[in-house]
Steps between C-alpha positions, in 0.01 A plus 500: 500500500177336603568579863559867420174536307286501814629832636458654156140383490439634849644839407286518187190404694571758769551772241164421340325487837642827623503700176166669583661662807637757258141612444432565868427873539808659652727212400752743352538686831755412767227403748313294243811321382600421858157351572505288188856388574399388847204301371704338225776406743256338740310315227795366305731398783472141627542420868340589829352830607836632619661447161203657323513801730868551421425474129219751535736747666766459231232523230369825642849650516583386149172627359547840660859526380404398148218748485723778629770420247250494213376843599853639513594353164162571340481138390127466547289686245128564569241286327329698226129561538243430236285793392196414715719442806671832438165679483395350834835568666485867399177523698668367814399134482774276639577203275706186546793429265293246305211741460742768382656281235201292390539205266714207615609666824142566604414136425796386709393727783144368479630147544727606786200613704433133588844451655547513878626833634570644156134476400382677812740790445390543139130473587534761775678736260231448237227571753668831583496580130131416487434738788688770309280424199187554710636822650591641159154411367324678788722804454412516132158589639597712800760706313226628269348684795838611638535233767757228580404159647750303707279200584380200302215254541189605685671791673630623165157484340343685792765773483459536122123528526535759775743701287253513210213589735701784651583633153134493404394669825756774447372561148125498567475848658661641186235346273254783551378539146355162405230594254304283261601610151374430148774243436392298804134510398591387148724217626231373736235519229718293267551250781126470554451435127766229509346342810173462312663202327494314830189302605219733598525421869873574504458819297232618742721405795785705354277806455373471857852467642623807309204701622555385859879511525580793267217728388340533843831619649519814287342817631225663288774725362694192385778524758662243729746532788830316514384273784182415313699422187718259700190315624348484152820369344548243777142374464534463124831316544361255756188422297702463181746258662221290649321454168819441301585213735174327411502191280194630314583683174220754547628589846847555356355739240329693777828515692681632194237771450533611863878513468466725194265726695770526769753594233264765360472651848878509544550673165235759588675577829831545320345734242334719758806509727793543259738618771458173692457269199861378506490395866159341455631295207790376713268394779263321263793319336636404840164347596490304172851361559418425864199294392730279290738442792209429733369239257844340478527476878153345526621210284755393763334213679833387649530492878749756630491728197345780707401695193809437287443426133720339237581622148271229361209626711566858397512392137160332534355812664643718221330284239167500686507880531550550126165626371610538136325298230618142508765591761687668216709724726623199696569303182723781374674544835349843567251429780517703820805396712593228248851634449568424866324164517663368181852579619436345842345188348821420315730552799335449838354177645138411429435385857545654843 
């Protein structure tokens, strides 16, 4: 009895060691099962290289046969997805079995990533899923302007930016009736009153910037061309971003005031061009979403990322972009793009 206990212990140990192979992406296919069978045969068979090679061949054949039989008999049932995984999969993001199932199986798969061979296969599959995540995120932007992006990383960002620029350029010639109206004048007057609460030098700086960037660009009749509007909006956006990045509270207030002036301009353009308002809203929303993705990618800092970002980085960018009081939109799960970042955070890896 004592002599027979050693093989039993070896079998139990081998089962524990090789259990994570079931979580290898494609393990339930004939090819995947054959590969796993070959590796198991070579690893678990004692003897020289010839004996291990024979065992690998038999293992491959047995794995393939077993996988084929299970498909015929319908013995293997798919692993059920959790809700977040299902939401990602519906958008075309490829997930590993552990990511699909979550819970214990995901934990087991996480641990299996440190094993030789098995870990590399799982990590490669997860990286493909992360690329899908980036592509879906960029297309959430590009689709708003009727475009599809097939690249990720730096090339994907460049293509997305070009798509938005093309949409804007196509729209500008149609914006031929940009006229300063009473609502715009009232909104800007209210903004000037609010800016008076800033230190005098900042309030004066705000007035000067509005006069320079906005008021001077209207004709005496209160009109503005589409190309001029694009320049004005871009200038306000750049100045606003620069001041909101400052560590000085007064600079941040100035940046917020400039961003509101930009929003007032956009609303005026929509009012005076009702036929194009819908397309203009889509473009503006696309730019706002793009800014979040761009911020997420800038957080990379890992060699070889080439512009890829993780769910954790996107989540941080989503929170930073929330301009509601006390980050209230983010706290309630309603910040821009948070539905996507929250689901990915719970399923995909936090590192590239």
